[in-house]
Structures are given as C-alpha cells and as structure tokens.
GROMACS .gro file of C-alpha atoms in nm:
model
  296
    1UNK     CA    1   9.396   8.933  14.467
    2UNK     CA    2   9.407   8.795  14.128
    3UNK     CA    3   9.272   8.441  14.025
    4UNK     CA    4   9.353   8.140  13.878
    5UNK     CA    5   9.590   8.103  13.560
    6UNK     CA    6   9.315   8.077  13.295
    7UNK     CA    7   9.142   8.440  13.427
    8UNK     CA    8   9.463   8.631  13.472
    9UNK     CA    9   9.530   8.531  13.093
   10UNK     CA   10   9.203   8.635  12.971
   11UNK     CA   11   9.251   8.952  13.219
   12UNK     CA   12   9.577   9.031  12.993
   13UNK     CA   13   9.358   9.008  12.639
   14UNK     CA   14   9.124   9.261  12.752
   15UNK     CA   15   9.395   9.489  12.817
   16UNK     CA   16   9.607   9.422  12.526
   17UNK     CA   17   9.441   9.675  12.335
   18UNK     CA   18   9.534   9.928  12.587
   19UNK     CA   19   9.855   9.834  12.628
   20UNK     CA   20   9.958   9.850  12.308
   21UNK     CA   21   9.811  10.194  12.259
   22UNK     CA   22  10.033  10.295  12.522
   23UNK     CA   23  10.342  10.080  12.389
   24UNK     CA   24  10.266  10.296  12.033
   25UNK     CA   25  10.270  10.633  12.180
   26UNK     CA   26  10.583  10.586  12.348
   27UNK     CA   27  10.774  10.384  12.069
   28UNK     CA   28  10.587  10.512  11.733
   29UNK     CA   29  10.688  10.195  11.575
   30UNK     CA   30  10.430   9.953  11.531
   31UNK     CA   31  10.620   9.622  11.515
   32UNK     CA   32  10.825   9.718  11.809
   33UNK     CA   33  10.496   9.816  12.045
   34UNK     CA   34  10.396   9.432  11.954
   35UNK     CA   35  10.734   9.329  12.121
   36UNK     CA   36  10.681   9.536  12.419
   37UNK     CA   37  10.318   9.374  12.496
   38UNK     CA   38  10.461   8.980  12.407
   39UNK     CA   39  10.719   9.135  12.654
   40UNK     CA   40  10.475   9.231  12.894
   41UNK     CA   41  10.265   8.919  12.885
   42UNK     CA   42  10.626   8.693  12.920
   43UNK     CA   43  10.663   8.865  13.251
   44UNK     CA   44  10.358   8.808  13.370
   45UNK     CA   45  10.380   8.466  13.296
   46UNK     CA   46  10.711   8.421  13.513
   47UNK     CA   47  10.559   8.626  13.807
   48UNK     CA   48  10.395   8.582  14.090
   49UNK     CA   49  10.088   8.849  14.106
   50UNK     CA   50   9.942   8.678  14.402
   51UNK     CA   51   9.903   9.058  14.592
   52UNK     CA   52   9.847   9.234  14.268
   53UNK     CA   53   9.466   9.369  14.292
   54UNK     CA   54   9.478   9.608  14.038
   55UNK     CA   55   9.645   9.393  13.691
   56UNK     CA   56   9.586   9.665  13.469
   57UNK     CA   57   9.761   9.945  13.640
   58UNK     CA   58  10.061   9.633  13.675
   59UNK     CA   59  10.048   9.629  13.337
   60UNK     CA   60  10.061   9.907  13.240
   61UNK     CA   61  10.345   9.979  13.457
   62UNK     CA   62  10.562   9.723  13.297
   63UNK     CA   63  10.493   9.824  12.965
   64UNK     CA   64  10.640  10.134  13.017
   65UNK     CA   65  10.919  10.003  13.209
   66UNK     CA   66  10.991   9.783  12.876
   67UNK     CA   67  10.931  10.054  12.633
   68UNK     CA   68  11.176  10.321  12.859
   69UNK     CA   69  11.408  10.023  12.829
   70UNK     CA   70  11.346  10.009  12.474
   71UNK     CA   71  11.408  10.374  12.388
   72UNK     CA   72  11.723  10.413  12.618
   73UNK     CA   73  11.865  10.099  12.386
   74UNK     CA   74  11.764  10.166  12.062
   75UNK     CA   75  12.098  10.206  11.785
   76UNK     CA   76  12.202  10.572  11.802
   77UNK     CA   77  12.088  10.756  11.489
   78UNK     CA   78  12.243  11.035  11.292
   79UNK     CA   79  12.066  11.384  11.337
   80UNK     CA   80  12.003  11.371  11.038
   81UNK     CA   81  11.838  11.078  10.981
   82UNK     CA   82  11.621  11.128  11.334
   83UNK     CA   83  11.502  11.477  11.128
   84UNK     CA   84  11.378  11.291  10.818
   85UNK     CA   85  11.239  10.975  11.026
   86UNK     CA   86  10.830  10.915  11.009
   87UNK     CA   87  10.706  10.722  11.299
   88UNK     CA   88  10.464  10.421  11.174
   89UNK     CA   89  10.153  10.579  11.066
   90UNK     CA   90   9.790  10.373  11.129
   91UNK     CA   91   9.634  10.339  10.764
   92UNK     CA   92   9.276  10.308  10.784
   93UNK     CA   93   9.006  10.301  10.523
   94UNK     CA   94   8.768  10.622  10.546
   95UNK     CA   95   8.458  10.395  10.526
   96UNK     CA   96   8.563  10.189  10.865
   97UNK     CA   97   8.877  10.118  11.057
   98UNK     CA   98   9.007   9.769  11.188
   99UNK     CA   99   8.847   9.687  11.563
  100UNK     CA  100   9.201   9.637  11.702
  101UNK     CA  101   9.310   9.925  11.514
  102UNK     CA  102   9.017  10.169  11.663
  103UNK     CA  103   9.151  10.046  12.001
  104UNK     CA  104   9.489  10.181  11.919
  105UNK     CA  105   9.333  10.521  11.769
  106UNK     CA  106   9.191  10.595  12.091
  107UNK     CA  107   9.258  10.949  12.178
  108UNK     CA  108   9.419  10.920  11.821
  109UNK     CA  109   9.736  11.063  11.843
  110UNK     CA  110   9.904  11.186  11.486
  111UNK     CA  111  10.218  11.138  11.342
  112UNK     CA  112  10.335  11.509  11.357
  113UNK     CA  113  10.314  11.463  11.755
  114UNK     CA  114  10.492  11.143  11.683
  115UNK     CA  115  10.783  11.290  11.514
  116UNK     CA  116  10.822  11.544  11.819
  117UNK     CA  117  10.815  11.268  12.081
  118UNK     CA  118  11.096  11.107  11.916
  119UNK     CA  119  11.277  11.371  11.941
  120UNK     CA  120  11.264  11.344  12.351
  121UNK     CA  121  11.478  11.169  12.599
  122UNK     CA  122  11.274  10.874  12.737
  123UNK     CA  123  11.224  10.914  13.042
  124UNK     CA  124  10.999  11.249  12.967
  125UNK     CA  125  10.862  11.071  12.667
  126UNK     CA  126  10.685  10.874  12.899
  127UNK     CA  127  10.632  11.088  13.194
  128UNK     CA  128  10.405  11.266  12.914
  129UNK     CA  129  10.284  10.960  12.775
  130UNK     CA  130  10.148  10.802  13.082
  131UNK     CA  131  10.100  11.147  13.226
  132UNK     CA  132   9.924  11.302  12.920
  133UNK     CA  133   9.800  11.041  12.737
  134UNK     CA  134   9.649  10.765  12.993
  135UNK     CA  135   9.621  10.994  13.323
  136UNK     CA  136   9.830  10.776  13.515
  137UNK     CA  137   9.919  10.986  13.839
  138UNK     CA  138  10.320  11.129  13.878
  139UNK     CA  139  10.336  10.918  14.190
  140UNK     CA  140  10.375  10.638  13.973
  141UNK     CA  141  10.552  10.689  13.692
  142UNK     CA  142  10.804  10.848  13.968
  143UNK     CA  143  10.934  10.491  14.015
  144UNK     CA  144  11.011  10.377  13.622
  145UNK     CA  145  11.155  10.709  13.571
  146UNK     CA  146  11.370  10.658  13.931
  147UNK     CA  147  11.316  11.031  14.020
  148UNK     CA  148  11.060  11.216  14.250
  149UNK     CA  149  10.719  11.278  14.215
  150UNK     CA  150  10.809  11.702  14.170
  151UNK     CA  151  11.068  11.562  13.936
  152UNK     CA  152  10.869  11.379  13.707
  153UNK     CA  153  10.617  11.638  13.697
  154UNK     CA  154  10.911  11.818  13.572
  155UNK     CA  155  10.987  11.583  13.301
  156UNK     CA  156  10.620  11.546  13.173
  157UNK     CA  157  10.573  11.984  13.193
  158UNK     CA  158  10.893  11.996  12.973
  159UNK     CA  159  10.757  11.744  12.687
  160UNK     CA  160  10.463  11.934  12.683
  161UNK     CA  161  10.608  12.230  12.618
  162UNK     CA  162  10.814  12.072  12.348
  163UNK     CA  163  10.477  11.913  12.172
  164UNK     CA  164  10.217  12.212  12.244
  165UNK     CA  165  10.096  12.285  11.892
  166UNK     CA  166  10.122  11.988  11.692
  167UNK     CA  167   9.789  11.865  11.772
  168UNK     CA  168   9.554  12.120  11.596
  169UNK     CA  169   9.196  12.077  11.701
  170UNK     CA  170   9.043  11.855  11.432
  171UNK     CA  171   8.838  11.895  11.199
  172UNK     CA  172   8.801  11.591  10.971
  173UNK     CA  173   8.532  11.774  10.697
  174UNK     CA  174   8.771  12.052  10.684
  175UNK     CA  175   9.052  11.861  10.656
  176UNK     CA  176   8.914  11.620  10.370
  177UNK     CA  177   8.846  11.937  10.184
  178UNK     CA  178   9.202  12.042  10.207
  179UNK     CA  179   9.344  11.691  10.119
  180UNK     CA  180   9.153  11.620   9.838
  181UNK     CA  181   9.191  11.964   9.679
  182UNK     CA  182   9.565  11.895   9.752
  183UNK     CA  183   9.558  11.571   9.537
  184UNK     CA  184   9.347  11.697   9.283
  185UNK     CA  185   9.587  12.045   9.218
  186UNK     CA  186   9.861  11.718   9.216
  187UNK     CA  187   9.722  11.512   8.980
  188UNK     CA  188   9.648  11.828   8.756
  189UNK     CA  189  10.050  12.001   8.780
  190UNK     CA  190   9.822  12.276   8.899
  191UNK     CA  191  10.122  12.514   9.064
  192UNK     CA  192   9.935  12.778   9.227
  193UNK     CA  193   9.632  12.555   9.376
  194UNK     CA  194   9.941  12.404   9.550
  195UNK     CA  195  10.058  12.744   9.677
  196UNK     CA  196   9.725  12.814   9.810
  197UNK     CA  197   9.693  12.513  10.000
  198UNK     CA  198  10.038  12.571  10.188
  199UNK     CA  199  10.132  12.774  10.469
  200UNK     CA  200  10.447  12.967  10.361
  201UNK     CA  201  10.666  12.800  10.599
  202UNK     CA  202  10.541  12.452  10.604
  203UNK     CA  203  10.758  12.149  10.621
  204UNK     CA  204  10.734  11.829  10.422
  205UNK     CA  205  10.965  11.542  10.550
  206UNK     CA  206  10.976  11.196  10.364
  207UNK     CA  207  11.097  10.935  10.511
  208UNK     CA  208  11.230  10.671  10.232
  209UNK     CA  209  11.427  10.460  10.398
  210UNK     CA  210  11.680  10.588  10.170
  211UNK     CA  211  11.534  10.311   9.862
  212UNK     CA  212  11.448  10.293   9.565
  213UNK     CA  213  11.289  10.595   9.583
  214UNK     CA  214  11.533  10.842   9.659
  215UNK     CA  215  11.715  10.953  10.012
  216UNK     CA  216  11.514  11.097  10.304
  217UNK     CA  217  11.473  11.496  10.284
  218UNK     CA  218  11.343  11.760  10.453
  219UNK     CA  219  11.173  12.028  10.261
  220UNK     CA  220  11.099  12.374  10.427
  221UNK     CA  221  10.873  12.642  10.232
  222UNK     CA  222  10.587  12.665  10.007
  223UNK     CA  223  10.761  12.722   9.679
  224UNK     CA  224  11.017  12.412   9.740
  225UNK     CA  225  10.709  12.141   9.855
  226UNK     CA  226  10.506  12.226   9.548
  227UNK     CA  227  10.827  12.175   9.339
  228UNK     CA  228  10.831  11.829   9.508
  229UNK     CA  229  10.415  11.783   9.466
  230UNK     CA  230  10.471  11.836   9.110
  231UNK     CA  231  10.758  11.595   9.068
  232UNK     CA  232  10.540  11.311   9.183
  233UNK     CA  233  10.200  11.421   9.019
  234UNK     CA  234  10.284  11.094   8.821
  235UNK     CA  235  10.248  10.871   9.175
  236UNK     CA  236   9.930  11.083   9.298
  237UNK     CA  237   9.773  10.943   8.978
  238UNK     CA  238   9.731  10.585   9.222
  239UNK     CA  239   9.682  10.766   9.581
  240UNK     CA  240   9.359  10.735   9.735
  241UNK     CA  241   9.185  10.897  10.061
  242UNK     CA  242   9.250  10.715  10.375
  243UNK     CA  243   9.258  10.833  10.756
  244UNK     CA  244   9.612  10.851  10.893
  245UNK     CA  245   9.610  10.814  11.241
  246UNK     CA  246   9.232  10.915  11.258
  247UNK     CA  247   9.259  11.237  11.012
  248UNK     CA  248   9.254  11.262  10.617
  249UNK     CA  249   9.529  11.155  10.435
  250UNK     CA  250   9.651  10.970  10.133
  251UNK     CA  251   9.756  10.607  10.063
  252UNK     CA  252   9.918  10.521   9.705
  253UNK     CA  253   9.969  10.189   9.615
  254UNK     CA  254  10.036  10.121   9.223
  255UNK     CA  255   9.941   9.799   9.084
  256UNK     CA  256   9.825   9.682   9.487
  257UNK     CA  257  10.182   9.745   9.610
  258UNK     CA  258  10.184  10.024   9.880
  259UNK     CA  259  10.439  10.279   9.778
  260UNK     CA  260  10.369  10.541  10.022
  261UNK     CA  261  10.162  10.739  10.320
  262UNK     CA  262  10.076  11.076  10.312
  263UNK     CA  263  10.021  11.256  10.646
  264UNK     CA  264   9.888  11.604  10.664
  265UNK     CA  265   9.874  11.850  10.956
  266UNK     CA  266   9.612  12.148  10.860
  267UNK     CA  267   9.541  12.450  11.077
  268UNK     CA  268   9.259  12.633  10.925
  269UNK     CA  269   9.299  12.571  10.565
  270UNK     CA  270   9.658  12.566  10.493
  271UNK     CA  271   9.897  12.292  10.529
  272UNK     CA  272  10.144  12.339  10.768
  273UNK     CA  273  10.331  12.006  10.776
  274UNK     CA  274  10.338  11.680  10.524
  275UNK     CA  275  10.477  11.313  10.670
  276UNK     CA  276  10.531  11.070  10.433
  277UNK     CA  277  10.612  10.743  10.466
  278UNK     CA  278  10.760  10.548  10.175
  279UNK     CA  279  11.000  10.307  10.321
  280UNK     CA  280  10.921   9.962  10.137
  281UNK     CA  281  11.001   9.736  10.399
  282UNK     CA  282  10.803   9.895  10.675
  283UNK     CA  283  10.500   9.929  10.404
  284UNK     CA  284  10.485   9.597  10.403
  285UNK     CA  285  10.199   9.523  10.645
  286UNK     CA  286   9.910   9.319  10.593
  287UNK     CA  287   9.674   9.585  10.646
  288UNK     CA  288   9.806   9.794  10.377
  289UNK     CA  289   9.806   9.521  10.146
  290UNK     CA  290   9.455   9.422  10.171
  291UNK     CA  291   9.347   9.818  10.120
  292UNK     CA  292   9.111   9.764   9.820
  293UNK     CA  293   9.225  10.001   9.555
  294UNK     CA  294   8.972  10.251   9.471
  295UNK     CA  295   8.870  10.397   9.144
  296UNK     CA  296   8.819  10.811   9.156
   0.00000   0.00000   0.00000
C-alpha cells in the first residue's frame, strides 16, 4: 500500500527519469514525452492509489496509456513528410552528458530506430517499446493495447521485425573515426574521401522543417549524398563532435546559434544512413544553446 501524500510525490521523482525514457521511445519527440509525464503525474494526483503496491509498474502503465493516446491523435501527416521527418535527437557533449539526460540514454536508443518506430501503428509501437525496451511482460501491456496476451505478442514480434537492423552493434572508437574523417573530407570538398566513407546505397534524410534552409529531402545513393556533403562544406566549417543519442555525431551551430544535428548510422566503416535535424524551432533547446563552441 502506498503512503502518505508527501512520499508518493517523492516516489513519482525517482521515477520520472524512467518514465520519460519510456515516454521518448514511444513518442521520439522530446517536448511531447515532457507532456506525457506532467500527464502522468496529474493523474496521479486525482487518484486514489490506496491498493496500488507496486507505483512504478502504475506508472509506467499510464504513461503508455497517455503516449498510445498521444500517437492515435496526433495531426495526420503526408507520406511524404513522415519519410523526411527526424525524431528529436539527444545532443550531448563527448566530454560528459547531462545527469537527466544519461537517464534518458539508458539503453540509448538512436534516431535511425526512431525514424522506423514512427513509421508503426501505436499500439505495436508500444507493445515493442514496453516489450523490448523496459521488459514489461505481454500480460500487461495486453490491457492498454485492449487485445490478448498471444495478440500482443503478435504486435510486439511484428515491430521487431520491422526495426531488426537499425541498431548496429556499437562501436563508439570506430564510429568517431568514421565521423570525423567524414567532416574532415567535408570541410576539405574532398569528393572521393566522401565516396569511401559511404555505403553505395545509403540514405541521407534532412529534416528542415521546410525553413530557411531549404525543404525536407530524402537522398538515396553514394554519388547524390556527397553531392549534398559538398554543397554544405561551407556549414561543416562550424560543426563540432557531439554524441547523438549516445554515438558520434555532429552539432553545427554558427555564431552560437544551432543550425543543425547530424546523426550517423555506421556498420563497419561505411555509412549507411545520415539524420539530420535542422528545423530552427525545434533546435531551439536550452541544452543546445549552452553547447560551448569548440575550436578544431
């Protein structure tokens, strides 16, 4: 049975962290996972948890109820604009990440997985997530999906199929070598360093909001991404190294004004996949801001 008023709201803090790990994974939009957990904490607030002996899993539970609710509401998007879409990345410095952020990088998950998750109906987004993710058992994310326990098992199998892949087994040495010789072979308008450091058939999507910097795109094949490296070997002048979601990527940010995120998915030493992020408004977050520029 759960205590007093003052304990059950310090028993929410502690798992706030968690919860909005989870709210992030299913969502991929930071500002919107924030919502979820204030939403989360408002109905605790109004309800009566006087049999409740395990507030976590409770929590949890809602969280995902508010987050399905979320997803099955959420303004119907062109195809085309859910193909060039880049879920919020987590921009850390490589020195050290933010406590609350580490919390959230957990079991990092990366924006390529990201992209595919938003690409699934909600109800096996989080039959994965919950499944996947936070080993919560099928018996009870059966009731917030309203289907059987052999039917959400069903749900969660299928989203796995759909994201098997995207998470290459990391290797963050590796992977700085391959970022950094990728900015350095931008910086120089250095055509076939490029080549070398893409798979044939990788993908770069950018994700501008549709600014001042251009409409969203997709770009498929070597040749075509290094023809769009080059055309911003300009901007790479002001990127820096950062961690993306836990692995190497790039952060540029021109006179302290974040322009863009650079995401990179790397099996072996080729670059199969680029996310960028360079949306003004939803660069403007504190912790991007106060990213001390760094001299190379």
């Amino acid at each position: 049975m759960i205590p007093e008023q003052g304990l059950v709201t310090e028993r929410f803090e502690e798992n706030r962290a968690h919860l909005r790990a989870v709210a992030y994974r299913m969502l991929g939009s930071l500002s919107e996972a924030e919502d979820a957990v204030q939403e989360a904490w408002l109905r605790l607030d109004r309800s009566d948890i006087s049999g409740v002996e395990n507030l976590a899993g409770w929590l949890t539970t809602v969280v995902g109820r508010v987050c399905l609710d979320m997803l099955r509401s959420r303004k119907s998007r062109r195809e085309d604009e859910w193909d060039t879409h880049v879920p919020d990345p987590i921009v850390t410095d490589v020195d050290g990440a933010d406590p609350e952020e580490s919390a959230v990088l957990a079991d990092s998950v990366g924006l390529a997985m990201l992209v595919v998750l938003d690409t699934l109906p909600p109800a096996e987004r989080l039959a994965f997530v919950l499944h996947d993710m936070f080993a919560m058992p099928f018996d009870d994310i059966a009731p917030i999906v309203d289907k059987s326990t052999a039917a959400t098992r069903q749900l969660a199998s299928r989203a796995r199929r759909r994201v098997q892949g995207t998470a290459p087994k990391p290797d963050l040495p590796r992977q700085r070598r391959v970022v950094d010789a990728f900015l350095a072979a931008s910086r120089g308008g250095d055509f076939q360093a490029l080549l070398d450091l893409l798979d044939p058939d990788v993908l770069l999507r950018a994700d501008t909001g549709d600014g001042a910097l251009g409409v969203s795109q997709l770009v498929r094949g070597a040749r075509a991404v290094v023809a769009q490296a080059l055309s911003f070997a300009r901007m790479a002048q002001y990127a820096r190294p950062v961690l993306v979601n836990g692995s190497p990527g790039l952060f540029t940010a021109p006179n302290g004004r974040p322009m863009g995120v650079m995401d990179f998915t790397i099996v072996g030493d080729r670059i199969v996949e680029i996310n960028i992020l360079a949306d003004p408004q939803r660069l403007e977050r504190p912790e991007l801001r106060d990213l001390e520029p760094r001299s190379e």
